[in-house]
mmCIF file of C-alpha atoms in Angstrom:
data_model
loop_
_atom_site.group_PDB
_atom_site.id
_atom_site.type_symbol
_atom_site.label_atom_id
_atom_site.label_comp_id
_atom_site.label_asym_id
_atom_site.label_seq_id
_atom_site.Cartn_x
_atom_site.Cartn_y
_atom_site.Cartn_z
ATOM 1 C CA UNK A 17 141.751 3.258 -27.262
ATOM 2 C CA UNK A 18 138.576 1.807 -25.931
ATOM 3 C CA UNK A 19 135.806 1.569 -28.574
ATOM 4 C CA UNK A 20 132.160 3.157 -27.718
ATOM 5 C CA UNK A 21 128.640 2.634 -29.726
ATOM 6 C CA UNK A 22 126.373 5.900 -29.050
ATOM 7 C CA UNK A 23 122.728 5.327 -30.099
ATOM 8 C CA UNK A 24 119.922 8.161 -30.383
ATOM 9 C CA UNK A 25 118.279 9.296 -33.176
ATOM 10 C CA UNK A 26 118.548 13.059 -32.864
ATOM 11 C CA UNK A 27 121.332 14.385 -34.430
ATOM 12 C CA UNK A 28 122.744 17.251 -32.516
ATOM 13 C CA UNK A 29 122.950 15.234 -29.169
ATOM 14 C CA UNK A 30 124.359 12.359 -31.231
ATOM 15 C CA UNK A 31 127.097 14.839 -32.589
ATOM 16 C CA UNK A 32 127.608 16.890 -29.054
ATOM 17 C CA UNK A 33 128.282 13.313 -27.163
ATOM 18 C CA UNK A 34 130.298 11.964 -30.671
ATOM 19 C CA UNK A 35 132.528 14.684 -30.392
ATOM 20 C CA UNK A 36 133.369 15.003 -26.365
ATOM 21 C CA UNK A 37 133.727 11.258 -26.564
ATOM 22 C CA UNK A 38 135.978 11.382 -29.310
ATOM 23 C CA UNK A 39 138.534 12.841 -27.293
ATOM 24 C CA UNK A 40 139.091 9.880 -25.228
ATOM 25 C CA UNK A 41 137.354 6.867 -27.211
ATOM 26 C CA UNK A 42 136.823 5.702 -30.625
ATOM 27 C CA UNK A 43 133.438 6.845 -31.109
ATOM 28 C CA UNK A 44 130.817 4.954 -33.425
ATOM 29 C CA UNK A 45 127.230 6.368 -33.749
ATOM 30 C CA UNK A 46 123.817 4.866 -34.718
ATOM 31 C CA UNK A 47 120.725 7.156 -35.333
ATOM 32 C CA UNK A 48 118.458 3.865 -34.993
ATOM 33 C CA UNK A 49 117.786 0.550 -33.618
ATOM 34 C CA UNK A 50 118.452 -1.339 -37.069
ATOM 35 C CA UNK A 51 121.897 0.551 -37.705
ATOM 36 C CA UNK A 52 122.882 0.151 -34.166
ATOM 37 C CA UNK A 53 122.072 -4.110 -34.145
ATOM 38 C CA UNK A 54 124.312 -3.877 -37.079
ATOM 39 C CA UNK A 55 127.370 -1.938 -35.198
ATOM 40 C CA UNK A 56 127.420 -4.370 -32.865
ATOM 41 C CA UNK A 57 127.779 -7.305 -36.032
ATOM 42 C CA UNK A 58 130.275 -5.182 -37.568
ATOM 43 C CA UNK A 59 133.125 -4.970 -34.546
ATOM 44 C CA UNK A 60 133.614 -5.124 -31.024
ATOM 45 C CA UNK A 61 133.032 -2.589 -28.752
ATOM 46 C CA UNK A 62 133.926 -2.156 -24.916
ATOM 47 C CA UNK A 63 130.658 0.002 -24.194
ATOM 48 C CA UNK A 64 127.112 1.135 -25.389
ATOM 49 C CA UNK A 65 125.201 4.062 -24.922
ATOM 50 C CA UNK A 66 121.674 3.831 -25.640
ATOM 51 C CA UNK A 67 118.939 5.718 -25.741
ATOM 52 C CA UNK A 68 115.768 4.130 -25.358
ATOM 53 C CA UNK A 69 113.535 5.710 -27.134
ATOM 54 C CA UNK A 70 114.902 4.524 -31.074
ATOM 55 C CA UNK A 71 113.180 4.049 -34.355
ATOM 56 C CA UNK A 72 113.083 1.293 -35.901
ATOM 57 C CA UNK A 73 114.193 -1.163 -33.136
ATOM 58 C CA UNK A 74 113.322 0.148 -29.339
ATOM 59 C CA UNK A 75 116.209 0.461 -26.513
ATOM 60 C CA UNK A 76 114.470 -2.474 -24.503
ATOM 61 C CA UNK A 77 114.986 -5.071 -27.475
ATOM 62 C CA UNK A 78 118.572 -3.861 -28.265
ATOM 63 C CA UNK A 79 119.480 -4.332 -24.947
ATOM 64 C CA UNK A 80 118.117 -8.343 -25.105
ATOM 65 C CA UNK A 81 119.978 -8.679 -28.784
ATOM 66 C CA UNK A 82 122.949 -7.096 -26.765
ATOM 67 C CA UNK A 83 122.698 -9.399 -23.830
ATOM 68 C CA UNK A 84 122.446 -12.719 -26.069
ATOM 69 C CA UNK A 85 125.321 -12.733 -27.140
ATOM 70 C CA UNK A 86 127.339 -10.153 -25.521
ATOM 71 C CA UNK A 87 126.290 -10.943 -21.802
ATOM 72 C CA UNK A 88 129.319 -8.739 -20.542
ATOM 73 C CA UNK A 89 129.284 -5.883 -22.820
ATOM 74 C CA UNK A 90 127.982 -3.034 -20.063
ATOM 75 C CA UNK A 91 125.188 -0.504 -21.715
ATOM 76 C CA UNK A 92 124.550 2.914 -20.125
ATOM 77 C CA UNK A 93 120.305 3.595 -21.311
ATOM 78 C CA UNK A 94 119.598 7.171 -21.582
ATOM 79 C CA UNK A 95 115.850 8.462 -21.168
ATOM 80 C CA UNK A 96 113.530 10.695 -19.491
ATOM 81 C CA UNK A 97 111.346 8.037 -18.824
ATOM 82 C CA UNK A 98 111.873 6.821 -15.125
ATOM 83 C CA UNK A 99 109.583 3.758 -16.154
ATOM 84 C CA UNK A 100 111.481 3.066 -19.345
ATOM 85 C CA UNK A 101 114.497 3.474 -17.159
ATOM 86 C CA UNK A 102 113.764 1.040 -14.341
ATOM 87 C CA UNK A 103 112.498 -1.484 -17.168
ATOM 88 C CA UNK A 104 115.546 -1.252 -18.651
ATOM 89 C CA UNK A 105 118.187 -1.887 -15.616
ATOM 90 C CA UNK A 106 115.856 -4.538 -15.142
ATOM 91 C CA UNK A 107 116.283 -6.289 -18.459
ATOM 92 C CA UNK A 108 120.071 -5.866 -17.296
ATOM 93 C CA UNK A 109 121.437 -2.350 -18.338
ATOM 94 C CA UNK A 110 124.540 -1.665 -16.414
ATOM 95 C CA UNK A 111 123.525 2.117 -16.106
ATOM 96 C CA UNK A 112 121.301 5.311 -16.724
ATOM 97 C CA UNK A 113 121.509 8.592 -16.975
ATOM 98 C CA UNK A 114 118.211 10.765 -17.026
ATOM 99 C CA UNK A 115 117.944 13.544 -19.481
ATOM 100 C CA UNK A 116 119.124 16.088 -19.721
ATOM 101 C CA UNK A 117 122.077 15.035 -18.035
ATOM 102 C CA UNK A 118 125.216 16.858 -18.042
ATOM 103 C CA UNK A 119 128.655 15.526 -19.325
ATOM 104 C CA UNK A 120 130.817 15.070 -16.510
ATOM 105 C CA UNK A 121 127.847 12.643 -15.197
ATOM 106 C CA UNK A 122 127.794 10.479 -18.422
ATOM 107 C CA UNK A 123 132.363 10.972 -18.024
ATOM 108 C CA UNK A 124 131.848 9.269 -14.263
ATOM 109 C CA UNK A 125 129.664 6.563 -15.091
ATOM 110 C CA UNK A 126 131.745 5.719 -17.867
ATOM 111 C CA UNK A 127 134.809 5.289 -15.937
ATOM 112 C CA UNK A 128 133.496 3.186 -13.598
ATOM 113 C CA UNK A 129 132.245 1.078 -16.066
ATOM 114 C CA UNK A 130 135.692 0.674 -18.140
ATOM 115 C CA UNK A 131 138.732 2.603 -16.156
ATOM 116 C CA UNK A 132 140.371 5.868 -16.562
ATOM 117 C CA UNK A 133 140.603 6.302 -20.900
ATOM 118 C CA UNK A 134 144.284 6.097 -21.897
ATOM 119 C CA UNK A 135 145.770 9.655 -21.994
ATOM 120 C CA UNK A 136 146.234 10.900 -25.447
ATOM 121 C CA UNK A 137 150.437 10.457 -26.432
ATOM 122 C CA UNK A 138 152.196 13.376 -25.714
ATOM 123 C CA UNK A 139 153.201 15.408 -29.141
ATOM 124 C CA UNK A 140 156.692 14.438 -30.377
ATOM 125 C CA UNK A 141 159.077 16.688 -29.337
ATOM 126 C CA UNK A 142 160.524 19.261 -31.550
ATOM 127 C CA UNK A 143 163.147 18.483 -33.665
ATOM 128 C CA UNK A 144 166.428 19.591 -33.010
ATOM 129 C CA UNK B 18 83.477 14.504 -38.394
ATOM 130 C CA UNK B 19 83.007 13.386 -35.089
ATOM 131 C CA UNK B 20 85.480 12.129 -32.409
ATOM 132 C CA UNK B 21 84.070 8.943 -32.694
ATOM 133 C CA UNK B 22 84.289 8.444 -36.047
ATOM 134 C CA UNK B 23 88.369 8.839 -36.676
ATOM 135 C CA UNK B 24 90.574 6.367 -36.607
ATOM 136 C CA UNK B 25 92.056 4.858 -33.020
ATOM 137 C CA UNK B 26 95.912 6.391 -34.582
ATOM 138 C CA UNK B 27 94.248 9.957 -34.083
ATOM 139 C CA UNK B 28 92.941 9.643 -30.270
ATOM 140 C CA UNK B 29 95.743 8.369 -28.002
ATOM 141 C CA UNK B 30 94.285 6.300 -24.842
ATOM 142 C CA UNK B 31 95.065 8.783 -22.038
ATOM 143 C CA UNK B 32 95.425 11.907 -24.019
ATOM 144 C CA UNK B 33 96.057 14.120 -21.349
ATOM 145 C CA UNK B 34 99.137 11.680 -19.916
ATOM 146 C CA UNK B 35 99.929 10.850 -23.366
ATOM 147 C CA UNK B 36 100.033 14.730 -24.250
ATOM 148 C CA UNK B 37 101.904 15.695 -21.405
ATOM 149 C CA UNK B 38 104.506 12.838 -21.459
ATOM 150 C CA UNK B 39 105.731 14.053 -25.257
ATOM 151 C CA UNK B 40 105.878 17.463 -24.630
ATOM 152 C CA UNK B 41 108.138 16.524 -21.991
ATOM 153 C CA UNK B 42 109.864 14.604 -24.180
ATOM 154 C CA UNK B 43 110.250 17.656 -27.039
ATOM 155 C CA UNK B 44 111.663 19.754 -24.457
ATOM 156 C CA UNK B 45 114.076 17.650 -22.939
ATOM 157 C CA UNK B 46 115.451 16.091 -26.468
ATOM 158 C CA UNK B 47 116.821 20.127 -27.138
ATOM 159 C CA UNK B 48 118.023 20.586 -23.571
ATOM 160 C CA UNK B 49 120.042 18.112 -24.138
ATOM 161 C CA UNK B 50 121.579 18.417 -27.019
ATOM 162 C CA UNK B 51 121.968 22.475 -25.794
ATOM 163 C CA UNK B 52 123.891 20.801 -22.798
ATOM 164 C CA UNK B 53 125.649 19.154 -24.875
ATOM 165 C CA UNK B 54 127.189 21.477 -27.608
ATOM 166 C CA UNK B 55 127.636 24.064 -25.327
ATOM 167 C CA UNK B 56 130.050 21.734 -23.199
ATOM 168 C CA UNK B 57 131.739 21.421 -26.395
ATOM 169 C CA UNK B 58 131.941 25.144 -27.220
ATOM 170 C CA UNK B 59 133.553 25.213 -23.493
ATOM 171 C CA UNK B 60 136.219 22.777 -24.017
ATOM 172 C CA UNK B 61 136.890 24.262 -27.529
ATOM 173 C CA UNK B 62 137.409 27.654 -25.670
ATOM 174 C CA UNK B 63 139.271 26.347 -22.839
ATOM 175 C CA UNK B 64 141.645 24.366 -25.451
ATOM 176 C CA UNK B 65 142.353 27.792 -26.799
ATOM 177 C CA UNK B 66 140.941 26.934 -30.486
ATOM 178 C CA UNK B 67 139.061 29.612 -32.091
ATOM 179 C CA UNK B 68 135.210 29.677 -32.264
ATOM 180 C CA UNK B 69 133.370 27.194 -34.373
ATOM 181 C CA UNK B 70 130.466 29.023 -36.814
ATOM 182 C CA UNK B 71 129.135 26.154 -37.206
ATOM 183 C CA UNK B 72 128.689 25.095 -33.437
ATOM 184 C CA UNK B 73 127.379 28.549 -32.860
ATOM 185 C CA UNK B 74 124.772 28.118 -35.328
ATOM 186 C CA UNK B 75 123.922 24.597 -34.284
ATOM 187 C CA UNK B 76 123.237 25.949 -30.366
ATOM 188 C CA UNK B 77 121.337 28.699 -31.680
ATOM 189 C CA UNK B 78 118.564 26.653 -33.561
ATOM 190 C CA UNK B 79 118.610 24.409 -30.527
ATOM 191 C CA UNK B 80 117.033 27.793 -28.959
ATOM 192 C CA UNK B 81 114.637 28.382 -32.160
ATOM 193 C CA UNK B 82 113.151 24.863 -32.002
ATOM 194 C CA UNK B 83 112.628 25.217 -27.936
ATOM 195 C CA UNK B 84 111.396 29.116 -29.032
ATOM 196 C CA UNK B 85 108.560 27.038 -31.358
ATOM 197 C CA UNK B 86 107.811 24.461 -29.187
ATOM 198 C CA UNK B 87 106.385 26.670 -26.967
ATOM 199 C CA UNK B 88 104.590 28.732 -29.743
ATOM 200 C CA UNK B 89 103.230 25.380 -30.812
ATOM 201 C CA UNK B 90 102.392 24.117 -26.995
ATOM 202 C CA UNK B 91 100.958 27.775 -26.255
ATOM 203 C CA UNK B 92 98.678 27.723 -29.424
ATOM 204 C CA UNK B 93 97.577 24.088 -29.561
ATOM 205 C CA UNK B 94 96.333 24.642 -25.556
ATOM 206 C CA UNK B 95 94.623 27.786 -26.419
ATOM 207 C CA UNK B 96 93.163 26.454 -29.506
ATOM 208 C CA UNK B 97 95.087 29.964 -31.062
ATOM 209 C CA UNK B 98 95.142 31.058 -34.364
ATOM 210 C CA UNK B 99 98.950 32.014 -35.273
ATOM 211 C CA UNK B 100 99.795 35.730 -34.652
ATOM 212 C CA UNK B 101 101.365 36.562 -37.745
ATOM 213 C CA UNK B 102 103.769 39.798 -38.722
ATOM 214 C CA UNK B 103 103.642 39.838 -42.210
ATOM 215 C CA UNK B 104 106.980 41.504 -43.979
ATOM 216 C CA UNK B 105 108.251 41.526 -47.294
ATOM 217 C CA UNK B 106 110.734 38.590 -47.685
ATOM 218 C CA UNK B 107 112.475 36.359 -50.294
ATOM 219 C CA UNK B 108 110.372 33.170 -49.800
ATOM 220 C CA UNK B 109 113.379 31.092 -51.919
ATOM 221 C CA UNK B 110 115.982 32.321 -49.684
ATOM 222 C CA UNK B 111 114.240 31.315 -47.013
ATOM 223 C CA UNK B 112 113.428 27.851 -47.621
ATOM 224 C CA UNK B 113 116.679 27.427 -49.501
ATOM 225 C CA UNK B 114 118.541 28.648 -45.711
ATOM 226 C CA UNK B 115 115.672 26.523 -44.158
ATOM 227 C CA UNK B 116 117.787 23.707 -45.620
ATOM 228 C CA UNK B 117 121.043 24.525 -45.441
ATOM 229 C CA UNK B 118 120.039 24.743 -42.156
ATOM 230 C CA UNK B 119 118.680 21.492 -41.780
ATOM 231 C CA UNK B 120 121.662 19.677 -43.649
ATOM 232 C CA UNK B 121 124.304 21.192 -40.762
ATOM 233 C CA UNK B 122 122.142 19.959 -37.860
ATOM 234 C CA UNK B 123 121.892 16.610 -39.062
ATOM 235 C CA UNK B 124 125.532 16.139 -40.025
ATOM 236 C CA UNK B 125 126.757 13.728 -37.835
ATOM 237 C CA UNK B 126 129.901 11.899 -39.051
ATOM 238 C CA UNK B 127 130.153 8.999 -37.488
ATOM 239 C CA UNK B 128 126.623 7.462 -38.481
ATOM 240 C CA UNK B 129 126.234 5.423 -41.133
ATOM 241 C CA UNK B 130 122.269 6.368 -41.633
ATOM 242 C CA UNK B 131 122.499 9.461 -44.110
ATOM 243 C CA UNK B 132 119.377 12.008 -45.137
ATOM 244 C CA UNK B 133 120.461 13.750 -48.038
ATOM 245 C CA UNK B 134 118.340 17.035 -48.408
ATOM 246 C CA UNK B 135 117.934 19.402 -51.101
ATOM 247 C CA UNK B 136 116.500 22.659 -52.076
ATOM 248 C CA UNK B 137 115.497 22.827 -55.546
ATOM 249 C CA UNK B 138 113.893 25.936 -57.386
ATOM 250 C CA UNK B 139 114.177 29.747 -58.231
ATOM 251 C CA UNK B 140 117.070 31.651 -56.378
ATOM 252 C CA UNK B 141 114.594 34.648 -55.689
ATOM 253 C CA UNK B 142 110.692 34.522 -54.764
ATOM 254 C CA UNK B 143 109.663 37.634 -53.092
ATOM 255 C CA UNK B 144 105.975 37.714 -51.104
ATOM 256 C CA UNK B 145 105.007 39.058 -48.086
ATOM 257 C CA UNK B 146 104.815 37.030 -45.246
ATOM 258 C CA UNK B 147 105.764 36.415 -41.627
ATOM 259 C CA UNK B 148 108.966 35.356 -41.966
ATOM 260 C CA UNK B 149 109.447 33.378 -38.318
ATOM 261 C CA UNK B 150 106.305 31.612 -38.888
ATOM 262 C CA UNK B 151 106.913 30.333 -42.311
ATOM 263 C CA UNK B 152 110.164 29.017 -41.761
ATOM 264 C CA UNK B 153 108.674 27.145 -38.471
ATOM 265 C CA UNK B 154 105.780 25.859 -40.799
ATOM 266 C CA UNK B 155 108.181 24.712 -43.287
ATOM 267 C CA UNK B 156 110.742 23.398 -40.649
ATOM 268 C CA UNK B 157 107.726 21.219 -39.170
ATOM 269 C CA UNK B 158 106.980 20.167 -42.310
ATOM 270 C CA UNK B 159 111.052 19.113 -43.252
ATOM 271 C CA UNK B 160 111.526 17.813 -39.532
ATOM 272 C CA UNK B 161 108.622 14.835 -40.234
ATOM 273 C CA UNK B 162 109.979 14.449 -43.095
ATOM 274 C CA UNK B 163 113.166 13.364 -41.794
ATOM 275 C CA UNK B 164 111.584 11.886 -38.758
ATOM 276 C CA UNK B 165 109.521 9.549 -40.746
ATOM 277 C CA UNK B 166 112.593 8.376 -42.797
ATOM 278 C CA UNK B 167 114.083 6.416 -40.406
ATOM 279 C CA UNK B 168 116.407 4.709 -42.749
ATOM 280 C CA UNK B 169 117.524 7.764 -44.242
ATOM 281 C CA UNK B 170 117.178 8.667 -48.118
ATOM 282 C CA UNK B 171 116.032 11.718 -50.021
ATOM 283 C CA UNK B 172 114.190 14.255 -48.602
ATOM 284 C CA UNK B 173 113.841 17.338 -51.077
ATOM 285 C CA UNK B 174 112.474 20.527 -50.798
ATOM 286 C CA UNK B 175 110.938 22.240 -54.125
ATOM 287 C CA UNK B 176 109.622 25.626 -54.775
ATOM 288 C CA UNK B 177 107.774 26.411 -57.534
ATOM 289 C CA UNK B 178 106.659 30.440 -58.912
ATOM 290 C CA UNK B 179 103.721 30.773 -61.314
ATOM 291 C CA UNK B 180 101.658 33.847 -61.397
ATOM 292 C CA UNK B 181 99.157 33.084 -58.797
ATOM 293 C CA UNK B 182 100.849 30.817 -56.111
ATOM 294 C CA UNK B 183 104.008 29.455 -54.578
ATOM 295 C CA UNK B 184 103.928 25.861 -54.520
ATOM 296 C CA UNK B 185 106.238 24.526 -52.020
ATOM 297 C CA UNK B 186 106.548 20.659 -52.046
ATOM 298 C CA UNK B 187 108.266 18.757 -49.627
ATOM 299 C CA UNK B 188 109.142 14.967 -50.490
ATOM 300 C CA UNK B 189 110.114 12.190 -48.689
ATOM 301 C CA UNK B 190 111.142 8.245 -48.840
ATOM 302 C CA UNK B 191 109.575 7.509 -45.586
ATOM 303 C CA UNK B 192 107.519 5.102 -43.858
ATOM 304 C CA UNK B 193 104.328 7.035 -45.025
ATOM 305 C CA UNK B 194 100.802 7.382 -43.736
ATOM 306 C CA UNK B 195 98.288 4.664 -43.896
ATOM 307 C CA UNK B 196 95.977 5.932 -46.892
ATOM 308 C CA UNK B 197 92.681 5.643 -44.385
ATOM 309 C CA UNK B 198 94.512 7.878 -42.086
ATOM 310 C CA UNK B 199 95.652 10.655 -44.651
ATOM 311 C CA UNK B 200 92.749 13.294 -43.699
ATOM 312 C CA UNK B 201 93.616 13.143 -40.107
ATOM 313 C CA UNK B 202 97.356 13.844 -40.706
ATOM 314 C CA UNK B 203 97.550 17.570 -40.499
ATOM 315 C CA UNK B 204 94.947 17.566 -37.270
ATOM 316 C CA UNK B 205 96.516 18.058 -33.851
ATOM 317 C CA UNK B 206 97.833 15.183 -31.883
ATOM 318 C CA UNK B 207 97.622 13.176 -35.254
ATOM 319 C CA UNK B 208 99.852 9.382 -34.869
ATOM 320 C CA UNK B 209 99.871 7.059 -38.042
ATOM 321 C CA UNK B 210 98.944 3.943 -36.690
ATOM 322 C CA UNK B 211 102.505 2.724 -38.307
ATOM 323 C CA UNK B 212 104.477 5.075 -36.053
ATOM 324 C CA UNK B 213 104.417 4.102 -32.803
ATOM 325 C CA UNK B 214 105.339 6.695 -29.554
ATOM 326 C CA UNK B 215 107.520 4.426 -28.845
ATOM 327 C CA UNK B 216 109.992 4.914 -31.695
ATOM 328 C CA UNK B 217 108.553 8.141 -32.869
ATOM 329 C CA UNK B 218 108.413 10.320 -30.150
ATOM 330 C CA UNK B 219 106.480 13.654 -30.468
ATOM 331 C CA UNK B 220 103.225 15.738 -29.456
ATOM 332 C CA UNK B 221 101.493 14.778 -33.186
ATOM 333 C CA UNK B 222 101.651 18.905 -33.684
ATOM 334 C CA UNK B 223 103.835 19.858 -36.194
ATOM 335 C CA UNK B 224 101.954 19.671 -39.258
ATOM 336 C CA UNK B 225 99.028 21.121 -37.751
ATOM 337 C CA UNK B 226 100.506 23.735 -36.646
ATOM 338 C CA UNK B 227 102.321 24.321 -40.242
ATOM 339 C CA UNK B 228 98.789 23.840 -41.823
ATOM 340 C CA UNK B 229 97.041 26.599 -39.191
ATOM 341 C CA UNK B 230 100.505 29.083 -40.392
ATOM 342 C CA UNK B 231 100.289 28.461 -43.862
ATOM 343 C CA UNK B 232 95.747 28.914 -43.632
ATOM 344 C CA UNK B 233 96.636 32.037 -41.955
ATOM 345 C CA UNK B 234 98.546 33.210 -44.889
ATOM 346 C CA UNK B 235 95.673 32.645 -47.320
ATOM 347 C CA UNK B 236 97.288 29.154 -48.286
ATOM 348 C CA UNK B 237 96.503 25.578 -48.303
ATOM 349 C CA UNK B 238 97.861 22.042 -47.089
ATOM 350 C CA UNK B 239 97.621 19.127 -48.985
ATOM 351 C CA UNK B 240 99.068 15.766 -48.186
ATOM 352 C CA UNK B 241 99.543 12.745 -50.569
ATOM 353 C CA UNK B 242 101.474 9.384 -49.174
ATOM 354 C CA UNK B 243 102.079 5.693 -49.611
ATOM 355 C CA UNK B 244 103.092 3.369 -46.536
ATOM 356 C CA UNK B 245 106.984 2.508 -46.958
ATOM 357 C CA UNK B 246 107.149 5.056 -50.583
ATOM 358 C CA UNK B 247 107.078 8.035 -48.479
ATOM 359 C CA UNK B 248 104.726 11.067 -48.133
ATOM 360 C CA UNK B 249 104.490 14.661 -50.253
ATOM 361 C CA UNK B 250 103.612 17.733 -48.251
ATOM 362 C CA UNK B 251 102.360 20.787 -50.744
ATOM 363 C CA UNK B 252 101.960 24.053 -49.293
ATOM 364 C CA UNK B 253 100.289 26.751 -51.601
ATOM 365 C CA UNK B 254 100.555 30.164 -50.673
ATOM 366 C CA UNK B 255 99.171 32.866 -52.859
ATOM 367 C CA UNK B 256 101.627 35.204 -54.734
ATOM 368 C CA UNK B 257 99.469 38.227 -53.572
ATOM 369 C CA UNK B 258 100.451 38.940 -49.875
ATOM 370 C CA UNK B 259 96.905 38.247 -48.544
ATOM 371 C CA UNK B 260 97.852 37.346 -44.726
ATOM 372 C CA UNK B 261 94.528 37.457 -42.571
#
C-alpha cells in the first residue's frame, strides 16, 4: 500500500482527508511544519500533501527541504491563496488543489500522480 | 492611546487587504473540513455502517464556528456591542462540554503533535448568562490557546466559584505574547509580532470579541504571558447575573 504524508494544522480537515485516505493508503499526518520535516526523516513516503499555510515551518520551505533531498517525491500544496499557489508550483510542487476542494478532485490528482491504489484483498471466504 | 502610538504587530500594512484576505481564510478552513467529513458521513452511509455520533457532532460545530465567524465579522464591521439573551445556565457544564468538545475535534490519530486539554473545577456553577455567547467567548479564548501552541502541550481550562465572581482561567504552554505587546492583545485585529500570518492565520478577533462578550456580562479580561512559557487568559464574571 502506497504511503501518504498529509500536512495542515487544523484538525478536522486533517482527520476528514486521514480517514478517506486511509481507505486506500497508509496515511501519516502532521499538524505542522516541524512534525512534518520530521515524517519525512522518519520513513519513506510515495506522496505529500501540503498545505501551505503551516506553523512553525511554512509550505514554501518544506517543499525546498522536500526537494533537496527527495527531488522525485511529487507534493500536491493545498491553499486558498492563488499567489501562494503559483509560488509554490514554481518552487516545484507537482500539484494544487484550491480550497475548499472536494474529494474526488484531491482522488484524481492523486492517481495521476502515483496509479490506481491497490484494491483492498477480498475477505477470506467462509469456511466450510 | 493613539494609532500611532501601538506597536507595528497591532496595525497590519494594508489592513483592509490584510483583513479581507483572513476572513477569507476563516471561512474557507471550515468549508473544508465540512466538505470533508460530510464525504465521510456519505461513504460511511453508502458502506451500510451505522451513523457515527461522533462525526455528527464534529460537522455540526463545523456549522457553530462558521455561525460565529460571522457574528464576529458582523460585529467587528459594525463596531457592535454583542446582543446578548441572558438565561439561567450551569456555567461548569458549559465550559466543562466546551472542552469535551474541543478534545473530539482535535483528535486526530495519526499525528504525532498532541494538545492535551482539561477542564478542572466544580461540577455545578449556576449564573445567568447568554449561553451561545459565553461558550463562543470561551471557545475563542481555548481556540488561541491551542493555536498558539504549536507544538502541542497542556492547555487547561479552570473554573473557580467564590461568592462574588466566577473566575475562569484558561492556560497555555504556547509561544506567548511579547510582554510590550500584552495591552494590545485583546484589541481587534491584534498580531504578536512573534506570530506571523503566515503560520498563524486568522482575522486577530477572537479575543476581542470574547473580551466585548464577557464586558457585556458585567465581567472582565485580563491577560498575563511569557514568550515561549505560554499565556493565561482570566475571565471574571460576577456571580450576580448583571448582563447589560
Amino acid at each position: 500500500m502506497k504511503r501518504i504524508l498529509i500536512a495542515d494544522d487544523d484538525p478536522s480537515i486533517l482527520d476528514g482527508l486521514s480517514t478517506l485516505l486511509s481507505r486506500s493508503y497508509e496515511v501519516v499526518a502532521a499538524r505542522n511544519g516541524e512534525d512534518l520535516l520530521a515524517e519525512l526523516e522518519r520513513r519513506a513516503f510515495d506522496l505529500v500533501l501540503l498545505d501551505l499555510r503551516m506553523p512553525l515551518v511554512q509550505g514554501e520551505h518544506a517543499i525546498a527541504s522536500i526537494h533537496a533531498t527527495r527531488r522525485t517525491l511529487p507534493v500536491i500544496v493545498m491553499s486558498g491563496n492563488r499567489g501562494r499557489i503559483e509560488e509554490a508550483l514554481r518552487r516545484g510542487a507537482s500539484d494544487s488543489l484550491a480550497k475548499p476542494f472536494g474529494f474526488r478532485e484531491l482522488e484524481e490528482k492523486i492517481v495521476r500522480l502515483l496509479g490506481a491504489p491497490a484494491k483492498p484483498s477480498p475477505p477470506p471466504p467462509p469456511a466450510a | 492611546m493613539s494609532a500611532e502610538a501601538r506597536p507595528a504587530s497591532v496595525l497590519p500594512d494594508n489592513p483592509r487587504e490584510d483583513f479581507l484576505r483572513a476572513i477569507a481564510h476563516e471561512l474557507r478552513t471550515p468549508l473544508q473540513a465540512l466538505r470533508m467529513l460530510v464525504e465521510v458521513q456519505r461513504r460511511a452511509a453508502e458502506a451500510g455502517q451505522a451513523s457515527d455520533p461522533g462525526l455528527r457532532s464534529r460537522i455540526e460545530s463545523q456549522f457553530e464556528r462558521l455561525a460565529e465567524m460571522i457574528d464576529q465579522i458582523s460585529e467587528a464591521g459594525g463596531r457592535r456591542d454583542p446582543e446578548l439573551r441572558p438565561e439561567p445556565l450551569d456555567l461548569a457544564l458549559l465550559l466543562r462540554r466546551l472542552t469535551e468538545g474541543r478534545i473530539e475535534m482535535l483528535r486526530v490519530p495519526a499525528a504525532r503533535t498532541r494538545h492535551i486539554l482539561r477542564y478542572r473545577g466544580p461540577e455545578h456553577a449556576t449564573t445567568v448568562g447568554d449561553r451561545r455567547r459565553l461558550k463562543q467567548a470561551f471557545g475563542n479564548i481555548l481556540d488561541n490557546a491551542v493555536k498558539f501552541s504549536p507544538r502541542g502541550g497542556v492547555v487547561e481550562l479552570r473554573l473557580e466559584v467564590d461568592p462574588r465572581e466566577f473566575c475562569v482561567q484558561v492556560r497555555d504552554q504556547g509561544i506567548g505574547i511579547p510582554s510590550g505587546e500584552i495591552p494590545f492583545a485583546a484589541r481587534r485585529f491584534f498580531r504578536g509580532s512573534n506570530a506571523p500570518r503566515e503560520n498563524f492565520p486568522g482575522p486577530g478577533l477572537g479575543l476581542a470579541s470574547a473580551r466585548a462578550i464577557v464586558e457585556k456580562h458585567g465581567g472582565s479580561l485580563e491577560i498575563r504571558s511569557e514568550v515561549n512559557r505560554g499565556t493565561c487568559v482570566t475571565a471574571r464574571l460576577p456571580s450576580e447575573a448583571r448582563t447589560h
